[in-house]
PDB file of C-alpha atoms in Angstrom:
ATOM      1  CA  MET N   1      -0.079   0.143   0.238  1.00  0.00           C
ATOM      2  CA  GLN N   2       3.002   2.476   0.948  1.00  0.00           C
ATOM      3  CA  LYS N   3       4.653   1.446  -2.113  1.00  0.00           C
ATOM      4  CA  GLN N   4       1.419   2.123  -4.516  1.00  0.00           C
ATOM      5  CA  LYS N   5       1.219   5.507  -2.459  1.00  0.00           C
ATOM      6  CA  ASN N   6       4.370   6.771  -3.425  1.00  0.00           C
ATOM      7  CA  MET N   7       4.077   5.863  -6.965  1.00  0.00           C
ATOM      8  CA  LYS N   8       0.851   7.909  -7.149  1.00  0.00           C
ATOM      9  CA  TYR N   9       2.223  11.069  -5.734  1.00  0.00           C
ATOM     10  CA  GLY N  10       5.648  10.191  -7.943  1.00  0.00           C
ATOM     11  CA  ALA N  11       3.097  10.275 -11.047  1.00  0.00           C
ATOM     12  CA  VAL N  12       1.121  13.652  -9.718  1.00  0.00           C
ATOM     13  CA  GLY N  13       4.536  15.020  -9.353  1.00  0.00           C
ATOM     14  CA  LEU N  14       5.986  14.410 -12.847  1.00  0.00           C
ATOM     15  CA  PHE N  15       2.248  15.365 -14.195  1.00  0.00           C
ATOM     16  CA  LEU N  16       2.630  18.435 -12.683  1.00  0.00           C
ATOM     17  CA  LEU N  17       6.329  19.381 -13.776  1.00  0.00           C
ATOM     18  CA  PHE N  18       5.323  18.399 -17.402  1.00  0.00           C
ATOM     19  CA  VAL N  19       2.400  21.023 -17.171  1.00  0.00           C
ATOM     20  CA  LEU N  20       4.440  23.828 -15.528  1.00  0.00           C
ATOM     21  CA  LEU N  21       7.009  22.978 -18.493  1.00  0.00           C
ATOM     22  CA  PHE N  22       4.446  22.880 -20.992  1.00  0.00           C
ATOM     23  CA  PHE N  23       2.932  26.358 -19.925  1.00  0.00           C
ATOM     24  CA  ALA N  24       6.567  27.660 -19.477  1.00  0.00           C
ATOM     25  CA  LEU N  25       7.364  26.779 -23.728  1.00  0.00           C
ATOM     26  CA  VAL N  26       3.675  27.993 -24.726  1.00  0.00           C
ATOM     27  CA  SER N  27       4.670  31.444 -22.972  1.00  0.00           C
ATOM     28  CA  ARG N  28       7.957  31.712 -24.286  1.00  0.00           C
ATOM     29  CA  PHE N  29       6.167  31.010 -28.077  1.00  0.00           C
ATOM     30  CA  LEU N  30       3.735  33.971 -27.114  1.00  0.00           C
ATOM     31  CA  TYR N  31       6.628  36.416 -25.711  1.00  0.00           C
ATOM     32  CA  ILE N  32       8.686  35.670 -28.944  1.00  0.00           C
ATOM     33  CA  GLU N  33       5.531  36.087 -31.227  1.00  0.00           C
ATOM     34  CA  ILE N  34       4.199  39.199 -29.384  1.00  0.00           C
ATOM     35  CA  THR N  35       7.399  40.780 -28.742  1.00  0.00           C
ATOM     36  CA  GLY N  36       9.436  39.543 -31.534  1.00  0.00           C
ATOM     37  CA  GLN N  37      12.554  39.540 -29.207  1.00  0.00           C
ATOM     38  CA  ALA N  38      14.570  36.732 -28.264  1.00  0.00           C
ATOM     39  CA  GLY N  39      17.826  36.930 -25.673  1.00  0.00           C
ATOM     40  CA  GLY N  40      17.744  40.693 -26.141  1.00  0.00           C
ATOM     41  CA  GLU N  41      17.634  40.483 -29.472  1.00  0.00           C
ATOM     42  CA  VAL N  42      15.310  41.730 -32.083  1.00  0.00           C
ATOM     43  CA  LEU N  43      14.490  38.391 -34.203  1.00  0.00           C
ATOM     44  CA  ALA N  44      13.713  40.558 -37.497  1.00  0.00           C
ATOM     45  CA  ALA N  45      16.862  42.732 -37.712  1.00  0.00           C
ATOM     46  CA  LYS N  46      19.178  39.414 -36.499  1.00  0.00           C
ATOM     47  CA  MET N  47      17.298  37.417 -39.406  1.00  0.00           C
ATOM     48  CA  GLU N  48      17.961  40.482 -41.637  1.00  0.00           C
ATOM     49  CA  LYS N  49      21.784  40.938 -40.778  1.00  0.00           C
ATOM     50  CA  LYS N  50      22.084  37.365 -41.278  1.00  0.00           C
ATOM     51  CA  TYR N  51      20.807  36.708 -44.786  1.00  0.00           C
ATOM     52  CA  GLU N  52      21.456  40.421 -46.122  1.00  0.00           C
ATOM     53  CA  LYS N  53      24.708  40.285 -48.119  1.00  0.00           C
ATOM     54  CA  LYS N  54      26.720  42.859 -49.359  1.00  0.00           C
ATOM     55  CA  ARG N  55      29.239  43.406 -52.229  1.00  0.00           C
ATOM     56  CA  THR N  56      31.709  46.469 -52.843  1.00  0.00           C
ATOM     57  CA  ILE N  57      31.829  48.070 -56.221  1.00  0.00           C
ATOM     58  CA  GLU N  58      35.197  49.900 -56.466  1.00  0.00           C
ATOM     59  CA  ALA N  59      35.467  53.336 -57.767  1.00  0.00           C
ATOM     60  CA  GLN N  60      38.585  54.822 -59.017  1.00  0.00           C
ATOM     61  CA  ARG N  61      40.760  57.770 -57.803  1.00  0.00           C
ATOM     62  CA  GLY N  62      40.979  60.370 -60.539  1.00  0.00           C
ATOM     63  CA  SER N  63      43.664  59.884 -62.818  1.00  0.00           C
ATOM     64  CA  ILE N  64      46.548  63.186 -63.547  1.00  0.00           C
ATOM     65  CA  VAL N  65      47.757  63.879 -67.128  1.00  0.00           C
ATOM     66  CA  ASP N  66      49.039  66.379 -68.833  1.00  0.00           C
ATOM     67  CA  ARG N  67      48.038  69.148 -71.407  1.00  0.00           C
ATOM     68  CA  ASN N  68      47.852  66.716 -74.073  1.00  0.00           C
ATOM     69  CA  GLY N  69      46.114  64.285 -71.758  1.00  0.00           C
ATOM     70  CA  GLU N  70      49.234  61.947 -71.472  1.00  0.00           C
ATOM     71  CA  VAL N  71      48.702  59.866 -68.166  1.00  0.00           C
ATOM     72  CA  ILE N  72      50.759  60.796 -65.306  1.00  0.00           C
ATOM     73  CA  ALA N  73      49.314  58.993 -62.519  1.00  0.00           C
ATOM     74  CA  GLU N  74      46.308  56.464 -62.415  1.00  0.00           C
ATOM     75  CA  ASP N  75      44.991  53.678 -60.892  1.00  0.00           C
ATOM     76  CA  THR N  76      45.632  50.244 -61.830  1.00  0.00           C
ATOM     77  CA  ALA N  77      44.275  46.987 -60.127  1.00  0.00           C
ATOM     78  CA  SER N  78      46.800  44.478 -58.699  1.00  0.00           C
ATOM     79  CA  TYR N  79      46.343  41.263 -57.219  1.00  0.00           C
ATOM     80  CA  SER N  80      47.440  39.501 -53.973  1.00  0.00           C
ATOM     81  CA  LEU N  81      48.342  35.899 -54.061  1.00  0.00           C
ATOM     82  CA  ILE N  82      46.550  33.755 -51.373  1.00  0.00           C
ATOM     83  CA  ALA N  83      46.920  29.925 -50.992  1.00  0.00           C
ATOM     84  CA  ILE N  84      43.864  28.029 -49.022  1.00  0.00           C
ATOM     85  CA  LEU N  85      45.134  25.283 -47.049  1.00  0.00           C
ATOM     86  CA  ASP N  86      41.839  24.114 -45.028  1.00  0.00           C
ATOM     87  CA  LYS N  87      40.811  20.603 -46.466  1.00  0.00           C
ATOM     88  CA  ASP N  88      37.088  21.284 -46.193  1.00  0.00           C
ATOM     89  CA  ALA N  89      37.731  23.871 -48.761  1.00  0.00           C
ATOM     90  CA  SER N  90      39.496  23.418 -52.272  1.00  0.00           C
ATOM     91  CA  HIS N  91      42.713  23.452 -51.299  1.00  0.00           C
ATOM     92  CA  VAL N  92      46.474  22.831 -51.839  1.00  0.00           C
ATOM     93  CA  GLU N  93      46.964  19.583 -52.769  1.00  0.00           C
ATOM     94  CA  ASP N  94      50.428  19.156 -53.634  1.00  0.00           C
ATOM     95  CA  PRO N  95      52.683  21.609 -51.799  1.00  0.00           C
ATOM     96  CA  GLU N  96      56.089  20.596 -53.675  1.00  0.00           C
ATOM     97  CA  LYS N  97      54.454  20.992 -57.028  1.00  0.00           C
ATOM     98  CA  THR N  98      53.022  24.182 -56.207  1.00  0.00           C
ATOM     99  CA  ALA N  99      55.727  25.868 -54.766  1.00  0.00           C
ATOM    100  CA  ALA N 100      58.227  24.928 -57.596  1.00  0.00           C
ATOM    101  CA  GLU N 101      55.207  26.285 -60.090  1.00  0.00           C
ATOM    102  CA  LEU N 102      54.751  29.906 -58.003  1.00  0.00           C
ATOM    103  CA  SER N 103      58.522  30.417 -57.494  1.00  0.00           C
ATOM    104  CA  ARG N 104      58.698  31.040 -61.203  1.00  0.00           C
ATOM    105  CA  TYR N 105      56.230  33.979 -60.791  1.00  0.00           C
ATOM    106  CA  ILE N 106      56.701  35.627 -57.358  1.00  0.00           C
ATOM    107  CA  ASP N 107      60.080  36.556 -55.719  1.00  0.00           C
ATOM    108  CA  LEU N 108      60.195  33.783 -53.573  1.00  0.00           C
ATOM    109  CA  THR N 109      62.601  30.691 -53.331  1.00  0.00           C
ATOM    110  CA  GLU N 110      60.656  27.294 -53.954  1.00  0.00           C
ATOM    111  CA  GLU N 111      61.767  25.939 -50.348  1.00  0.00           C
ATOM    112  CA  GLU N 112      60.508  29.754 -48.682  1.00  0.00           C
ATOM    113  CA  ILE N 113      57.325  28.820 -50.783  1.00  0.00           C
ATOM    114  CA  TYR N 114      56.763  25.216 -49.657  1.00  0.00           C
ATOM    115  CA  LYS N 115      57.370  26.804 -45.741  1.00  0.00           C
ATOM    116  CA  ILE N 116      54.377  28.748 -46.299  1.00  0.00           C
ATOM    117  CA  LEU N 117      52.175  25.990 -47.827  1.00  0.00           C
ATOM    118  CA  THR N 118      52.962  23.586 -45.042  1.00  0.00           C
ATOM    119  CA  LYS N 119      52.679  26.289 -42.179  1.00  0.00           C
ATOM    120  CA  LYS N 120      51.147  24.879 -39.153  1.00  0.00           C
ATOM    121  CA  THR N 121      50.179  26.782 -35.819  1.00  0.00           C
ATOM    122  CA  ALA N 122      49.248  26.291 -32.437  1.00  0.00           C
ATOM    123  CA  SER N 123      45.677  25.631 -32.949  1.00  0.00           C
ATOM    124  CA  GLY N 124      46.289  23.613 -36.325  1.00  0.00           C
ATOM    125  CA  THR N 125      46.186  24.050 -40.128  1.00  0.00           C
ATOM    126  CA  PRO N 126      45.293  27.683 -41.105  1.00  0.00           C
ATOM    127  CA  TYR N 127      42.400  28.329 -43.584  1.00  0.00           C
ATOM    128  CA  GLN N 128      44.708  30.480 -46.303  1.00  0.00           C
ATOM    129  CA  VAL N 129      48.165  31.754 -46.208  1.00  0.00           C
ATOM    130  CA  GLU N 130      49.615  34.965 -47.789  1.00  0.00           C
ATOM    131  CA  PHE N 131      52.900  35.200 -49.145  1.00  0.00           C
ATOM    132  CA  GLY N 132      54.284  38.684 -47.738  1.00  0.00           C
ATOM    133  CA  THR N 133      55.273  41.622 -50.137  1.00  0.00           C
ATOM    134  CA  ALA N 134      56.073  39.272 -52.647  1.00  0.00           C
ATOM    135  CA  GLY N 135      52.547  37.823 -53.556  1.00  0.00           C
ATOM    136  CA  ARG N 136      51.309  41.322 -53.233  1.00  0.00           C
ATOM    137  CA  ASP N 137      50.825  43.880 -56.156  1.00  0.00           C
ATOM    138  CA  LEU N 138      50.910  41.270 -58.832  1.00  0.00           C
ATOM    139  CA  SER N 139      49.998  42.559 -62.555  1.00  0.00           C
ATOM    140  CA  ASN N 140      47.126  41.119 -64.005  1.00  0.00           C
ATOM    141  CA  SER N 141      49.408  39.624 -66.717  1.00  0.00           C
ATOM    142  CA  VAL N 142      51.522  37.693 -63.719  1.00  0.00           C
ATOM    143  CA  LYS N 143      47.940  36.660 -62.609  1.00  0.00           C
ATOM    144  CA  LEU N 144      46.948  35.067 -65.944  1.00  0.00           C
ATOM    145  CA  LYS N 145      49.834  33.154 -66.042  1.00  0.00           C
ATOM    146  CA  ILE N 146      49.439  31.336 -62.593  1.00  0.00           C
ATOM    147  CA  GLU N 147      45.887  30.936 -63.453  1.00  0.00           C
ATOM    148  CA  LYS N 148      46.860  28.899 -66.679  1.00  0.00           C
ATOM    149  CA  LEU N 149      48.235  26.575 -64.245  1.00  0.00           C
ATOM    150  CA  LYS N 150      45.062  25.538 -62.446  1.00  0.00           C
ATOM    151  CA  LEU N 151      46.906  25.118 -58.897  1.00  0.00           C
ATOM    152  CA  PRO N 152      44.150  23.513 -56.545  1.00  0.00           C
ATOM    153  CA  GLY N 153      43.945  25.980 -53.378  1.00  0.00           C
ATOM    154  CA  ILE N 154      45.320  28.938 -55.619  1.00  0.00           C
ATOM    155  CA  THR N 155      43.329  32.318 -55.703  1.00  0.00           C
ATOM    156  CA  PHE N 156      43.647  36.105 -55.440  1.00  0.00           C
ATOM    157  CA  ASN N 157      41.949  39.043 -53.837  1.00  0.00           C
ATOM    158  CA  ARG N 158      41.717  42.021 -56.286  1.00  0.00           C
ATOM    159  CA  ASP N 159      42.960  45.434 -55.472  1.00  0.00           C
ATOM    160  CA  SER N 160      44.083  48.483 -56.739  1.00  0.00           C
ATOM    161  CA  LYS N 161      47.513  50.995 -56.579  1.00  0.00           C
ATOM    162  CA  ARG N 162      48.552  54.222 -58.023  1.00  0.00           C
ATOM    163  CA  PHE N 163      50.312  53.808 -61.091  1.00  0.00           C
ATOM    164  CA  TYR N 164      53.595  56.111 -62.512  1.00  0.00           C
ATOM    165  CA  PRO N 165      53.713  54.982 -66.277  1.00  0.00           C
ATOM    166  CA  ASN N 166      56.650  57.530 -66.196  1.00  0.00           C
ATOM    167  CA  GLY N 167      58.242  56.571 -62.867  1.00  0.00           C
ATOM    168  CA  VAL N 168      60.393  59.395 -60.855  1.00  0.00           C
ATOM    169  CA  PHE N 169      58.980  61.936 -63.637  1.00  0.00           C
ATOM    170  CA  SER N 170      58.400  65.531 -61.838  1.00  0.00           C
ATOM    171  CA  SER N 171      57.882  63.585 -58.969  1.00  0.00           C
ATOM    172  CA  HIS N 172      57.891  66.533 -55.923  1.00  0.00           C
ATOM    173  CA  LEU N 173      55.235  67.976 -58.121  1.00  0.00           C
ATOM    174  CA  ILE N 174      53.067  65.056 -58.585  1.00  0.00           C
ATOM    175  CA  GLY N 175      53.946  63.510 -55.080  1.00  0.00           C
ATOM    176  CA  TYR N 176      52.633  60.117 -54.209  1.00  0.00           C
ATOM    177  CA  VAL N 177      49.724  58.215 -52.444  1.00  0.00           C
ATOM    178  CA  GLU N 178      49.449  55.731 -49.558  1.00  0.00           C
ATOM    179  CA  LYS N 179      47.079  53.371 -47.960  1.00  0.00           C
ATOM    180  CA  ASP N 180      45.668  54.723 -44.310  1.00  0.00           C
ATOM    181  CA  PRO N 181      45.787  51.631 -42.027  1.00  0.00           C
ATOM    182  CA  ASP N 182      43.212  52.526 -40.168  1.00  0.00           C
ATOM    183  CA  THR N 183      40.383  53.259 -42.782  1.00  0.00           C
ATOM    184  CA  ASN N 184      42.282  51.505 -45.664  1.00  0.00           C
ATOM    185  CA  GLU N 185      41.440  54.473 -48.064  1.00  0.00           C
ATOM    186  CA  THR N 186      44.119  56.211 -50.488  1.00  0.00           C
ATOM    187  CA  VAL N 187      45.592  59.445 -49.047  1.00  0.00           C
ATOM    188  CA  GLY N 188      47.779  62.040 -50.763  1.00  0.00           C
ATOM    189  CA  LYS N 189      51.058  62.452 -49.324  1.00  0.00           C
ATOM    190  CA  LEU N 190      52.956  64.620 -51.267  1.00  0.00           C
ATOM    191  CA  GLY N 191      52.263  67.266 -54.357  1.00  0.00           C
ATOM    192  CA  ILE N 192      49.349  67.459 -56.129  1.00  0.00           C
ATOM    193  CA  GLU N 193      48.089  63.894 -55.046  1.00  0.00           C
ATOM    194  CA  LYS N 194      47.640  65.796 -51.410  1.00  0.00           C
ATOM    195  CA  TYR N 195      46.757  69.615 -52.640  1.00  0.00           C
ATOM    196  CA  LEU N 196      43.953  67.533 -54.770  1.00  0.00           C
ATOM    197  CA  ASN N 197      43.199  64.767 -52.553  1.00  0.00           C
ATOM    198  CA  GLU N 198      39.452  65.616 -51.854  1.00  0.00           C
ATOM    199  CA  GLU N 199      38.768  66.187 -55.355  1.00  0.00           C
ATOM    200  CA  MET N 200      40.393  63.016 -56.959  1.00  0.00           C
ATOM    201  CA  LYS N 201      38.967  60.777 -53.797  1.00  0.00           C
ATOM    202  CA  GLU N 202      36.900  58.152 -54.968  1.00  0.00           C
ATOM    203  CA  THR N 203      33.742  56.822 -53.074  1.00  0.00           C
ATOM    204  CA  ASN N 204      32.807  53.061 -53.407  1.00  0.00           C
ATOM    205  CA  GLY N 205      29.702  51.820 -54.169  1.00  0.00           C
ATOM    206  CA  GLU N 206      27.683  48.261 -53.112  1.00  0.00           C
ATOM    207  CA  VAL N 207      25.258  46.080 -53.897  1.00  0.00           C
ATOM    208  CA  LYS N 208      22.709  44.621 -50.791  1.00  0.00           C
ATOM    209  CA  PHE N 209      20.804  41.205 -51.645  1.00  0.00           C
ATOM    210  CA  GLU N 210      19.174  38.913 -49.430  1.00  0.00           C
ATOM    211  CA  SER N 211      20.596  35.358 -50.085  1.00  0.00           C
ATOM    212  CA  ASP N 212      20.735  31.876 -48.421  1.00  0.00           C
ATOM    213  CA  ARG N 213      23.473  30.497 -46.737  1.00  0.00           C
ATOM    214  CA  TRP N 214      25.169  29.992 -49.988  1.00  0.00           C
ATOM    215  CA  GLY N 215      25.326  33.753 -51.046  1.00  0.00           C
ATOM    216  CA  LEU N 216      22.999  32.735 -54.016  1.00  0.00           C
ATOM    217  CA  LEU N 217      20.232  35.418 -54.177  1.00  0.00           C
ATOM    218  CA  LEU N 218      16.786  34.907 -52.746  1.00  0.00           C
ATOM    219  CA  PRO N 219      13.872  34.288 -55.140  1.00  0.00           C
ATOM    220  CA  ASN N 220      11.465  37.614 -55.547  1.00  0.00           C
ATOM    221  CA  SER N 221      14.344  39.460 -53.124  1.00  0.00           C
ATOM    222  CA  LYS N 222      15.540  42.825 -54.797  1.00  0.00           C
ATOM    223  CA  GLU N 223      18.947  44.720 -54.973  1.00  0.00           C
ATOM    224  CA  SER N 224      19.945  47.422 -53.337  1.00  0.00           C
ATOM    225  CA  VAL N 225      23.006  49.378 -55.578  1.00  0.00           C
ATOM    226  CA  THR N 226      24.662  52.120 -54.753  1.00  0.00           C
ATOM    227  CA  ALA N 227      26.704  53.564 -57.647  1.00  0.00           C
ATOM    228  CA  PRO N 228      30.221  54.123 -57.195  1.00  0.00           C
ATOM    229  CA  LYS N 229      31.697  57.727 -57.556  1.00  0.00           C
ATOM    230  CA  ASN N 230      35.353  58.042 -59.634  1.00  0.00           C
ATOM    231  CA  GLY N 231      37.097  60.851 -58.469  1.00  0.00           C
ATOM    232  CA  SER N 232      37.893  63.834 -60.461  1.00  0.00           C
ATOM    233  CA  LYS N 233      40.380  63.643 -63.080  1.00  0.00           C
ATOM    234  CA  VAL N 234      43.030  66.534 -63.169  1.00  0.00           C
ATOM    235  CA  ALA N 235      44.594  68.188 -66.315  1.00  0.00           C
ATOM    236  CA  LEU N 236      48.280  70.065 -65.772  1.00  0.00           C
ATOM    237  CA  THR N 237      49.642  72.576 -67.833  1.00  0.00           C
ATOM    238  CA  LEU N 238      52.696  70.646 -67.864  1.00  0.00           C
ATOM    239  CA  ASP N 239      53.866  69.207 -71.246  1.00  0.00           C
ATOM    240  CA  LYS N 240      55.365  65.544 -70.236  1.00  0.00           C
ATOM    241  CA  LYS N 241      57.652  66.021 -73.480  1.00  0.00           C
ATOM    242  CA  ILE N 242      59.368  69.364 -72.370  1.00  0.00           C
ATOM    243  CA  GLN N 243      59.466  68.359 -68.518  1.00  0.00           C
ATOM    244  CA  THR N 244      61.164  65.100 -69.931  1.00  0.00           C
ATOM    245  CA  PHE N 245      63.638  67.272 -71.814  1.00  0.00           C
ATOM    246  CA  LEU N 246      63.968  69.945 -68.976  1.00  0.00           C
ATOM    247  CA  GLU N 247      64.768  66.637 -66.765  1.00  0.00           C
ATOM    248  CA  ASP N 248      67.194  65.237 -68.584  1.00  0.00           C
ATOM    249  CA  SER N 249      69.296  68.754 -69.686  1.00  0.00           C
ATOM    250  CA  MET N 250      69.564  69.380 -65.689  1.00  0.00           C
TER     251      MET N 250
END
């Protein structure tokens, strides 16, 4: 009799516990439904943040030309070499072959490249590695040559750099630019590049769109496009031929 009584009390206790859990769960659902919040966060905003993707549309800094339209300074595409090492992605499969091939196109020895491609850290193999200054500011022609090798795990990041086709031509007048390490913006540091920096400064655009977990555009979603704004072109009264003769004479 005592055993049956204890079982009865235990069953009643379990029933009450499940009822309380049920009401707690229902209350939680109702709270989320009414307020649209969970854990102090607005769910709609969190969902929008999760599925909204942005892609930058690069603008170009204004070029500098002489009186005849000959280019003295302009932006040009450059590329940084990257190697994917994570085996969950398309990664470098043969470090020895990859090192041998890349050593033909970047200023590193085969041994130095192999060491980078087999790099280990305290937490294991990094997802990707770069090749320092030797792997940066690569021209489009070098990029195409490396791409023709079809090396697994080798990819590129696109960037832009300031190009002075005439080298040190009238360098103190033209000046130069540098990347601001905090904002990653190109800023004039001397000469015309500095004096007319605001006029030549570019503003990147962007594309916003809703995507699935793989980054593909969701059906019926709309893209929001902010157009890029290129910097203004600066035309000097300088004549490149006369200036070159003058500098050679001096």
